[in-house]
């Protein structure tokens, strides 16, 4: 497998909307879903199938392998790109991640310390687990002002020089007038608004275009073919809706990379650091006396942090929890000692539009990105490589559309209440 890195630069507003079931208001996403990228590339390939890309149209052929096969390409979500200027005037691209659902901040002044009014954000996973084991209710307050805490309302964040920054997308409403199709003039009393993602970070003489970062995991035998097609048609793709009204124009820059073979080693290091920090926190809680449940010194702990919305099914039923059996099934690992220690997740319903069929997609119950699942095991060596392979593919259903992406042991769990950022 190879990875095609994508930088999607918006050249016009993007109408990346979703229709909530039962509602008439179309809301704009904060990012570009993998399904939108996948549909745009597939549409352009089919459009040119008799010309530049004929190899993909013979009896299904490579096109079917890329988009419909058992090992089809995986199109990951495109999240807002962020870059910082260091002291030497070098521009450094930073990785954007999803803030865990266990993060809390002041209810009156939420946000990172780098925000204008933010009082800081901290994680509660370790303290929640310790409180449960000691039989206490965990109700923290804000260490800055002593007030109540709540979710900080942050989806994307990035770290630069050990400082945490909120990453967000700018949106605006475009008001349009309805057209009388018979007379080809504006229709009276018909106005509608489309919520869109801005195409530039600031207005003025020299506006800076907004860009988004994504990637495609592709089988080796088709990676060069797909990369050359994207590179040769970088200005031909249209993303989202209302493209006939001038929206959705983008420029896609791409580069092809070999997938790193040290992901398993990185996961091992992250799991060991995570476990050591958890046991250190456990020792701090020991001053409260005897516990109801003992933290085993022989077990190692790790989390799965959802970096994208996920569609989970267990025994033919929708669920929002990744159980031990499900994780064993996803990875092919047989570990009778694996145990789910805690799960923090929420859900919503998601639908969409299938351009190929001209029909609405099924309404799916999805687990929201940011969900956290804490596992423990006495056989961690079984999981390092298995989790690394699973990170590339994702968990659950429709992973080829960007659903189910996750990270092992997000580093934000190491941010304790007294060290909020």
CSV table of C-alpha atoms in Angstrom, one decimal:
chain,number,residue,atom,x,y,z
A,1,UNK,CA,0.0,0.0,0.0
A,2,UNK,CA,1.1,3.6,-0.7
A,3,UNK,CA,-0.2,6.9,0.5
A,4,UNK,CA,-1.1,9.8,-1.8
A,5,UNK,CA,-0.9,13.1,0.2
A,6,UNK,CA,-3.4,15.7,-1.0
A,7,UNK,CA,-3.4,19.5,-0.4
A,8,UNK,CA,-6.8,20.8,-1.5
A,9,UNK,CA,-6.7,24.6,-2.0
A,10,UNK,CA,-10.1,26.3,-2.2
A,11,UNK,CA,-10.5,28.6,-5.2
A,12,UNK,CA,-14.2,29.4,-4.6
A,13,UNK,CA,-16.6,28.8,-1.7
A,14,UNK,CA,-17.3,25.1,-0.9
A,15,UNK,CA,-20.8,24.0,-0.2
A,16,UNK,CA,-20.0,20.8,1.8
A,17,UNK,CA,-23.4,20.4,3.3
A,18,UNK,CA,-25.3,17.7,5.0
A,19,UNK,CA,-29.0,17.2,5.3
A,20,UNK,CA,-30.2,16.2,8.8
A,21,UNK,CA,-33.0,13.6,8.6
A,22,UNK,CA,-36.4,15.2,9.3
A,23,UNK,CA,-35.1,18.8,8.8
A,24,UNK,CA,-35.2,21.3,6.0
A,25,UNK,CA,-32.0,23.2,7.0
A,26,UNK,CA,-28.8,22.2,5.2
A,27,UNK,CA,-25.7,22.8,7.4
A,28,UNK,CA,-22.2,23.1,6.2
A,29,UNK,CA,-19.5,20.7,7.4
A,30,UNK,CA,-16.3,22.0,9.1
A,31,UNK,CA,-14.2,19.8,6.8
A,32,UNK,CA,-14.3,18.0,3.5
A,33,UNK,CA,-15.5,14.4,4.0
A,34,UNK,CA,-13.6,11.6,2.3
A,35,UNK,CA,-16.8,10.6,0.5
A,36,UNK,CA,-16.9,14.0,-1.3
A,37,UNK,CA,-13.2,13.6,-2.4
A,38,UNK,CA,-13.9,10.1,-3.5
A,39,UNK,CA,-17.0,11.1,-5.5
A,40,UNK,CA,-15.2,14.0,-7.2
A,41,UNK,CA,-12.3,11.9,-8.4
A,42,UNK,CA,-14.5,9.0,-9.5
A,43,UNK,CA,-16.7,11.4,-11.4
A,44,UNK,CA,-13.8,13.0,-13.2
A,45,UNK,CA,-12.3,9.5,-14.1
A,46,UNK,CA,-15.6,8.4,-15.6
A,47,UNK,CA,-15.9,11.7,-17.5
A,48,UNK,CA,-12.6,11.1,-19.1
A,49,UNK,CA,-12.8,7.3,-19.3
A,50,UNK,CA,-12.7,7.2,-23.1
A,51,UNK,CA,-9.8,9.6,-23.3
A,52,UNK,CA,-6.9,9.9,-20.9
A,53,UNK,CA,-7.9,7.2,-18.5
A,54,UNK,CA,-9.2,4.4,-20.7
A,55,UNK,CA,-7.4,1.8,-18.6
A,56,UNK,CA,-10.0,2.3,-15.8
A,57,UNK,CA,-13.0,1.7,-17.9
A,58,UNK,CA,-12.4,-1.7,-19.5
A,59,UNK,CA,-14.8,-4.2,-18.0
A,60,UNK,CA,-14.8,-2.4,-14.7
A,61,UNK,CA,-11.0,-3.1,-14.5
A,62,UNK,CA,-8.9,-0.8,-12.4
A,63,UNK,CA,-11.7,1.6,-11.7
A,64,UNK,CA,-13.7,-1.2,-10.1
A,65,UNK,CA,-10.6,-2.2,-8.1
A,66,UNK,CA,-10.1,1.4,-6.9
A,67,UNK,CA,-13.6,2.2,-5.9
A,68,UNK,CA,-15.6,-1.0,-5.6
A,69,UNK,CA,-13.2,-3.8,-4.9
A,70,UNK,CA,-12.6,-5.6,-1.6
A,71,UNK,CA,-9.3,-3.7,-1.2
A,72,UNK,CA,-10.5,-0.4,-2.6
A,73,UNK,CA,-8.7,2.9,-2.1
A,74,UNK,CA,-9.3,4.6,1.3
A,75,UNK,CA,-10.1,8.3,1.0
A,76,UNK,CA,-9.6,10.1,4.3
A,77,UNK,CA,-11.3,13.2,5.4
A,78,UNK,CA,-9.6,16.6,4.6
A,79,UNK,CA,-9.2,18.7,7.7
A,80,UNK,CA,-8.2,22.4,7.7
A,81,UNK,CA,-4.5,22.9,7.0
A,82,UNK,CA,-2.4,25.0,9.4
A,83,UNK,CA,1.1,26.4,9.2
A,84,UNK,CA,3.2,28.4,11.6
A,85,UNK,CA,6.3,30.6,11.1
A,86,UNK,CA,9.2,29.8,13.4
A,87,UNK,CA,11.9,32.2,14.5
A,88,UNK,CA,13.9,31.5,11.4
A,89,UNK,CA,11.0,32.4,9.1
A,90,UNK,CA,10.5,28.9,8.0
A,91,UNK,CA,6.9,27.8,7.4
A,92,UNK,CA,6.2,24.6,9.3
A,93,UNK,CA,3.2,22.4,8.4
A,94,UNK,CA,1.5,21.1,11.6
A,95,UNK,CA,-0.7,18.0,11.9
A,96,UNK,CA,-4.3,18.6,12.7
A,97,UNK,CA,-6.0,16.2,15.2
A,98,UNK,CA,-9.4,15.8,16.8
A,99,UNK,CA,-9.7,16.8,20.5
A,100,UNK,CA,-10.8,13.8,22.7
A,101,UNK,CA,-14.3,13.9,24.1
A,102,UNK,CA,-12.7,13.6,27.6
A,103,UNK,CA,-11.3,17.1,27.4
A,104,UNK,CA,-12.8,19.8,29.6
A,105,UNK,CA,-12.4,23.6,30.0
A,106,UNK,CA,-14.0,26.5,31.9
A,107,UNK,CA,-17.7,26.9,31.2
A,108,UNK,CA,-17.4,30.7,31.2
A,109,UNK,CA,-14.1,31.0,29.4
A,110,UNK,CA,-13.6,27.9,27.3
A,111,UNK,CA,-10.6,27.3,25.0
A,112,UNK,CA,-6.9,26.9,25.0
A,113,UNK,CA,-4.6,29.5,26.7
A,114,UNK,CA,-3.6,30.6,23.2
A,115,UNK,CA,-7.3,31.7,22.5
A,116,UNK,CA,-8.3,35.3,23.2
A,117,UNK,CA,-10.4,34.5,26.2
A,118,UNK,CA,-9.5,30.9,26.8
A,119,UNK,CA,-8.6,29.8,30.3
A,120,UNK,CA,-7.1,26.4,29.3
A,121,UNK,CA,-8.1,22.9,28.5
A,122,UNK,CA,-7.2,19.6,30.3
A,123,UNK,CA,-8.0,15.9,29.9
A,124,UNK,CA,-9.9,13.8,32.4
A,125,UNK,CA,-9.5,10.2,31.2
A,126,UNK,CA,-6.9,9.2,33.9
A,127,UNK,CA,-8.7,10.9,36.7
A,128,UNK,CA,-12.1,9.4,35.7
A,129,UNK,CA,-10.7,5.9,35.7
A,130,UNK,CA,-8.9,6.4,39.0
A,131,UNK,CA,-12.1,7.9,40.6
A,132,UNK,CA,-14.1,4.9,39.5
A,133,UNK,CA,-11.6,2.5,40.9
A,134,UNK,CA,-11.6,4.3,44.3
A,135,UNK,CA,-15.4,4.7,44.3
A,136,UNK,CA,-15.6,8.4,44.1
A,137,UNK,CA,-17.7,10.7,41.9
A,138,UNK,CA,-15.4,12.8,39.6
A,139,UNK,CA,-16.6,16.4,39.3
A,140,UNK,CA,-13.7,18.6,38.6
A,141,UNK,CA,-13.7,22.4,38.6
A,142,UNK,CA,-11.6,24.8,36.6
A,143,UNK,CA,-8.2,25.2,38.2
A,144,UNK,CA,-8.0,28.8,36.8
A,145,UNK,CA,-11.2,30.4,38.2
A,146,UNK,CA,-12.6,27.6,40.3
A,147,UNK,CA,-15.9,27.6,38.3
A,148,UNK,CA,-17.7,24.9,36.5
A,149,UNK,CA,-16.2,23.0,33.5
A,150,UNK,CA,-17.7,21.8,30.3
A,151,UNK,CA,-16.7,20.6,26.8
A,152,UNK,CA,-14.5,23.3,25.3
A,153,UNK,CA,-16.4,23.2,22.0
A,154,UNK,CA,-13.2,22.5,20.0
A,155,UNK,CA,-13.1,20.0,17.2
A,156,UNK,CA,-9.7,20.5,15.6
A,157,UNK,CA,-6.4,21.4,17.3
A,158,UNK,CA,-2.7,21.5,16.5
A,159,UNK,CA,0.5,21.7,18.5
A,160,UNK,CA,3.3,24.1,17.7
A,161,UNK,CA,6.3,24.7,20.0
A,162,UNK,CA,4.5,22.8,22.8
A,163,UNK,CA,1.5,25.2,22.6
A,164,UNK,CA,-2.0,24.1,21.6
A,165,UNK,CA,-4.0,26.0,19.1
A,166,UNK,CA,-7.6,25.8,18.1
A,167,UNK,CA,-8.1,25.1,14.4
A,168,UNK,CA,-11.4,26.1,12.8
A,169,UNK,CA,-13.0,26.7,9.4
A,170,UNK,CA,-14.6,30.0,8.5
A,171,UNK,CA,-18.1,29.9,7.1
A,172,UNK,CA,-20.6,32.4,5.6
A,173,UNK,CA,-24.0,32.5,4.0
A,174,UNK,CA,-24.6,33.1,0.3
A,175,UNK,CA,-28.0,34.3,-0.5
A,176,UNK,CA,-29.3,33.4,-3.9
A,177,UNK,CA,-32.5,34.2,-5.9
A,178,UNK,CA,-34.6,31.5,-7.5
A,179,UNK,CA,-34.9,31.4,-11.3
A,180,UNK,CA,-38.1,30.9,-13.3
A,181,UNK,CA,-37.1,28.0,-15.6
A,182,UNK,CA,-39.7,28.9,-18.2
A,183,UNK,CA,-38.9,32.6,-18.5
A,184,UNK,CA,-35.3,32.4,-17.4
A,185,UNK,CA,-35.6,35.4,-15.1
A,186,UNK,CA,-35.6,35.7,-11.3
A,187,UNK,CA,-38.6,34.3,-9.6
A,188,UNK,CA,-40.6,36.6,-7.3
A,189,UNK,CA,-40.5,35.9,-3.5
A,190,UNK,CA,-37.9,33.1,-3.8
A,191,UNK,CA,-34.7,33.6,-2.0
A,192,UNK,CA,-32.5,31.0,-0.4
A,193,UNK,CA,-29.2,30.8,1.4
A,194,UNK,CA,-26.4,28.3,1.2
A,195,UNK,CA,-23.9,28.0,4.0
A,196,UNK,CA,-20.4,27.6,2.6
A,197,UNK,CA,-16.8,27.2,3.7
A,198,UNK,CA,-14.8,30.4,2.9
A,199,UNK,CA,-12.2,30.2,0.1
A,200,UNK,CA,-9.8,32.6,1.8
A,201,UNK,CA,-8.6,33.2,5.4
A,202,UNK,CA,-8.9,37.0,5.1
A,203,UNK,CA,-10.4,39.5,2.7
A,204,UNK,CA,-8.4,42.2,1.0
A,205,UNK,CA,-6.0,42.8,-1.8
A,206,UNK,CA,-3.9,39.6,-1.1
A,207,UNK,CA,-6.2,37.1,0.4
A,208,UNK,CA,-4.6,33.8,1.4
A,209,UNK,CA,-6.5,30.7,0.1
A,210,UNK,CA,-7.8,28.2,2.6
A,211,UNK,CA,-6.4,24.7,2.2
A,212,UNK,CA,-7.2,21.3,3.5
A,213,UNK,CA,-5.0,18.2,4.0
A,214,UNK,CA,-6.1,14.7,3.2
A,215,UNK,CA,-4.6,11.4,2.0
A,216,UNK,CA,-5.5,8.3,0.0
A,217,UNK,CA,-4.4,4.8,0.9
A,218,UNK,CA,-4.0,3.0,-2.5
A,219,UNK,CA,-2.8,-0.5,-3.5
A,220,UNK,CA,0.7,-0.5,-4.8
A,221,UNK,CA,-0.2,-1.6,-8.4
A,222,UNK,CA,-2.6,1.4,-8.9
A,223,UNK,CA,-0.9,4.1,-6.8
A,224,UNK,CA,1.1,5.6,-9.6
A,225,UNK,CA,-1.8,5.5,-12.0
A,226,UNK,CA,-4.1,7.3,-9.6
A,227,UNK,CA,-1.5,9.8,-8.6
A,228,UNK,CA,-0.7,10.8,-12.2
A,229,UNK,CA,-4.4,11.3,-12.9
A,230,UNK,CA,-4.8,13.6,-9.9
A,231,UNK,CA,-1.6,15.5,-10.7
A,232,UNK,CA,-2.6,16.0,-14.4
A,233,UNK,CA,-6.1,17.2,-13.5
A,234,UNK,CA,-5.4,19.3,-10.5
A,235,UNK,CA,-7.7,22.1,-11.5
A,236,UNK,CA,-10.5,20.0,-13.0
A,237,UNK,CA,-12.1,18.7,-9.7
A,238,UNK,CA,-15.2,20.2,-8.2
A,239,UNK,CA,-16.1,19.4,-4.6
A,240,UNK,CA,-19.5,19.7,-2.9
A,241,UNK,CA,-22.8,21.0,-4.1
A,242,UNK,CA,-23.9,24.0,-6.3
A,243,UNK,CA,-20.9,23.5,-8.7
A,244,UNK,CA,-23.1,24.8,-11.6
A,245,UNK,CA,-23.3,28.1,-9.6
A,246,UNK,CA,-19.6,28.5,-9.5
A,247,UNK,CA,-19.0,26.8,-6.1
A,248,UNK,CA,-16.6,24.0,-5.3
A,249,UNK,CA,-13.6,25.0,-7.5
A,250,UNK,CA,-10.4,23.7,-6.0
A,251,UNK,CA,-6.8,23.0,-6.9
A,252,UNK,CA,-5.4,19.6,-5.7
A,253,UNK,CA,-1.7,19.2,-5.2
A,254,UNK,CA,-0.5,15.6,-4.6
A,255,UNK,CA,2.5,13.6,-3.8
A,256,UNK,CA,3.0,9.9,-3.5
A,257,UNK,CA,4.8,8.4,-0.5
A,258,UNK,CA,5.6,5.0,0.8
A,259,UNK,CA,3.8,4.1,4.0
A,260,UNK,CA,6.2,4.2,7.0
A,261,UNK,CA,7.1,0.8,8.3
A,262,UNK,CA,7.8,2.1,11.8
A,263,UNK,CA,4.2,2.7,12.8
A,264,UNK,CA,4.2,-0.4,15.0
A,265,UNK,CA,7.3,0.9,16.9
A,266,UNK,CA,5.7,4.3,17.3
A,267,UNK,CA,2.6,2.7,18.7
A,268,UNK,CA,4.7,0.7,21.2
A,269,UNK,CA,6.4,3.8,22.4
A,270,UNK,CA,3.1,5.7,22.8
A,271,UNK,CA,1.4,2.8,24.6
A,272,UNK,CA,4.3,2.5,27.1
A,273,UNK,CA,4.4,6.3,27.8
A,274,UNK,CA,0.6,6.2,28.2
A,275,UNK,CA,0.7,3.3,30.6
A,276,UNK,CA,3.5,4.8,32.7
A,277,UNK,CA,1.6,8.1,33.0
A,278,UNK,CA,-1.5,6.3,34.0
A,279,UNK,CA,0.3,4.4,36.7
A,280,UNK,CA,2.0,7.5,37.9
A,281,UNK,CA,-1.5,9.2,38.2
A,282,UNK,CA,-2.7,6.1,40.1
A,283,UNK,CA,0.0,6.5,42.7
A,284,UNK,CA,-1.1,10.1,43.3
A,285,UNK,CA,-4.7,8.9,43.9
A,286,UNK,CA,-3.4,6.3,46.4
A,287,UNK,CA,-3.5,8.9,49.3
A,288,UNK,CA,-7.3,8.6,49.3
A,289,UNK,CA,-7.0,5.1,50.9
A,290,UNK,CA,-8.2,1.7,49.7
A,291,UNK,CA,-9.6,1.2,46.3
A,292,UNK,CA,-12.6,-0.8,45.0
A,293,UNK,CA,-10.7,-2.1,42.0
A,294,UNK,CA,-7.0,-2.6,41.7
A,295,UNK,CA,-4.9,-1.3,38.8
A,296,UNK,CA,-2.9,-4.3,37.7
A,297,UNK,CA,0.8,-3.6,37.4
A,298,UNK,CA,1.2,-6.3,34.8
A,299,UNK,CA,-1.2,-4.8,32.3
A,300,UNK,CA,-0.6,-2.2,29.6
A,301,UNK,CA,-3.3,0.4,28.6
A,302,UNK,CA,-4.0,2.0,25.3
A,303,UNK,CA,-6.8,4.1,23.8
A,304,UNK,CA,-8.5,4.3,20.4
A,305,UNK,CA,-9.3,7.9,19.6
A,306,UNK,CA,-11.7,8.4,16.7
A,307,UNK,CA,-10.4,10.9,14.2
A,308,UNK,CA,-13.5,10.7,12.0
A,309,UNK,CA,-17.1,9.8,12.3
A,310,UNK,CA,-17.5,6.0,12.5
A,311,UNK,CA,-20.2,3.5,11.6
A,312,UNK,CA,-20.1,0.6,14.1
A,313,UNK,CA,-22.1,-2.6,14.0
A,314,UNK,CA,-22.2,-5.5,16.4
A,315,UNK,CA,-24.4,-8.6,15.9
A,316,UNK,CA,-26.3,-6.8,13.1
A,317,UNK,CA,-27.2,-3.9,15.4
A,318,UNK,CA,-25.8,-0.3,15.4
A,319,UNK,CA,-23.7,0.6,18.4
A,320,UNK,CA,-21.4,3.4,19.6
A,321,UNK,CA,-19.0,1.2,21.5
A,322,UNK,CA,-16.0,-0.8,20.3
A,323,UNK,CA,-16.1,-4.0,22.4
A,324,UNK,CA,-13.3,-6.4,23.0
A,325,UNK,CA,-14.8,-8.9,20.5
A,326,UNK,CA,-15.1,-6.2,17.8
A,327,UNK,CA,-11.5,-5.1,18.2
A,328,UNK,CA,-10.3,-8.7,18.0
A,329,UNK,CA,-12.4,-9.1,14.8
A,330,UNK,CA,-11.1,-5.9,13.3
A,331,UNK,CA,-7.5,-6.9,13.9
A,332,UNK,CA,-7.6,-10.7,13.7
A,333,UNK,CA,-5.9,-10.9,17.1
A,334,UNK,CA,-7.0,-13.5,19.6
A,335,UNK,CA,-6.5,-12.0,23.1
A,336,UNK,CA,-8.7,-13.4,25.8
A,337,UNK,CA,-7.1,-11.0,28.3
A,338,UNK,CA,-8.2,-7.9,26.4
A,339,UNK,CA,-10.5,-5.7,28.4
A,340,UNK,CA,-12.5,-2.6,27.7
A,341,UNK,CA,-12.0,-0.3,30.7
A,342,UNK,CA,-14.0,2.7,29.6
A,343,UNK,CA,-15.8,4.2,26.6
A,344,UNK,CA,-16.8,7.9,26.0
A,345,UNK,CA,-18.8,8.4,22.9
A,346,UNK,CA,-21.8,10.2,21.4
A,347,UNK,CA,-23.8,9.7,18.3
A,348,UNK,CA,-25.9,11.4,15.6
A,349,UNK,CA,-27.6,10.5,12.3
A,350,UNK,CA,-26.0,11.1,9.0
A,351,UNK,CA,-27.2,10.8,5.4
A,352,UNK,CA,-26.0,12.0,2.0
A,353,UNK,CA,-26.5,12.0,-1.7
A,354,UNK,CA,-25.3,9.3,-4.1
A,355,UNK,CA,-24.5,11.0,-7.4
A,356,UNK,CA,-24.0,7.7,-9.3
A,357,UNK,CA,-27.4,6.5,-8.4
A,358,UNK,CA,-29.2,9.8,-8.1
A,359,UNK,CA,-30.6,8.8,-4.8
A,360,UNK,CA,-30.3,9.6,-1.1
A,361,UNK,CA,-28.0,7.4,0.9
A,362,UNK,CA,-29.3,5.4,3.8
A,363,UNK,CA,-29.6,7.2,7.1
A,364,UNK,CA,-26.8,5.9,9.3
A,365,UNK,CA,-26.2,6.1,13.0
A,366,UNK,CA,-22.6,7.3,13.4
A,367,UNK,CA,-20.3,7.6,16.4
A,368,UNK,CA,-19.0,11.1,16.5
A,369,UNK,CA,-15.3,11.8,16.0
A,370,UNK,CA,-13.5,12.4,19.3
A,371,UNK,CA,-14.8,9.3,21.0
A,372,UNK,CA,-12.4,7.5,23.3
A,373,UNK,CA,-12.1,3.8,24.1
A,374,UNK,CA,-9.7,2.7,26.8
A,375,UNK,CA,-8.4,-0.9,26.6
A,376,UNK,CA,-6.0,-2.9,28.7
A,377,UNK,CA,-4.2,-6.2,28.1
A,378,UNK,CA,-1.4,-8.4,29.5
A,379,UNK,CA,-0.2,-9.3,26.0
A,380,UNK,CA,0.6,-5.9,24.5
A,381,UNK,CA,3.1,-7.4,22.0
A,382,UNK,CA,0.2,-8.9,20.1
A,383,UNK,CA,-1.2,-5.5,19.4
A,384,UNK,CA,1.6,-3.2,18.2
A,385,UNK,CA,1.6,-4.3,14.6
A,386,UNK,CA,-2.1,-5.2,14.5
A,387,UNK,CA,-3.1,-1.7,15.6
A,388,UNK,CA,-0.7,-0.1,13.1
A,389,UNK,CA,-2.3,-2.0,10.3
A,390,UNK,CA,-5.8,-1.1,11.5
A,391,UNK,CA,-4.9,2.6,11.7
A,392,UNK,CA,-4.3,2.6,8.0
A,393,UNK,CA,-7.7,0.9,7.2
A,394,UNK,CA,-10.0,2.3,9.9
A,395,UNK,CA,-12.7,0.5,11.9
A,396,UNK,CA,-16.3,-0.1,11.1
A,397,UNK,CA,-18.2,0.3,7.8
A,398,UNK,CA,-17.6,2.5,4.8
A,399,UNK,CA,-14.0,3.2,5.7
A,400,UNK,CA,-13.2,3.8,2.0
A,401,UNK,CA,-15.3,7.0,2.4
A,402,UNK,CA,-13.3,8.3,5.3
A,403,UNK,CA,-15.3,6.8,8.1
A,404,UNK,CA,-13.6,5.0,11.0
A,405,UNK,CA,-10.2,6.6,11.1
A,406,UNK,CA,-8.6,6.6,14.6
A,407,UNK,CA,-5.3,7.2,16.4
A,408,UNK,CA,-3.7,5.1,19.1
A,409,UNK,CA,-3.1,6.9,22.4
A,410,UNK,CA,-3.7,10.6,21.6
A,411,UNK,CA,-1.1,12.7,23.4
A,412,UNK,CA,-3.7,15.0,24.8
A,413,UNK,CA,-4.6,12.4,27.4
A,414,UNK,CA,-1.3,13.3,29.1
A,415,UNK,CA,-2.5,16.9,29.8
A,416,UNK,CA,-3.5,16.8,33.4
A,417,UNK,CA,-5.8,19.3,35.2
A,418,UNK,CA,-2.9,21.0,37.0
A,419,UNK,CA,-1.0,21.4,33.7
A,420,UNK,CA,-3.9,22.7,31.5
A,421,UNK,CA,-2.9,24.1,28.2
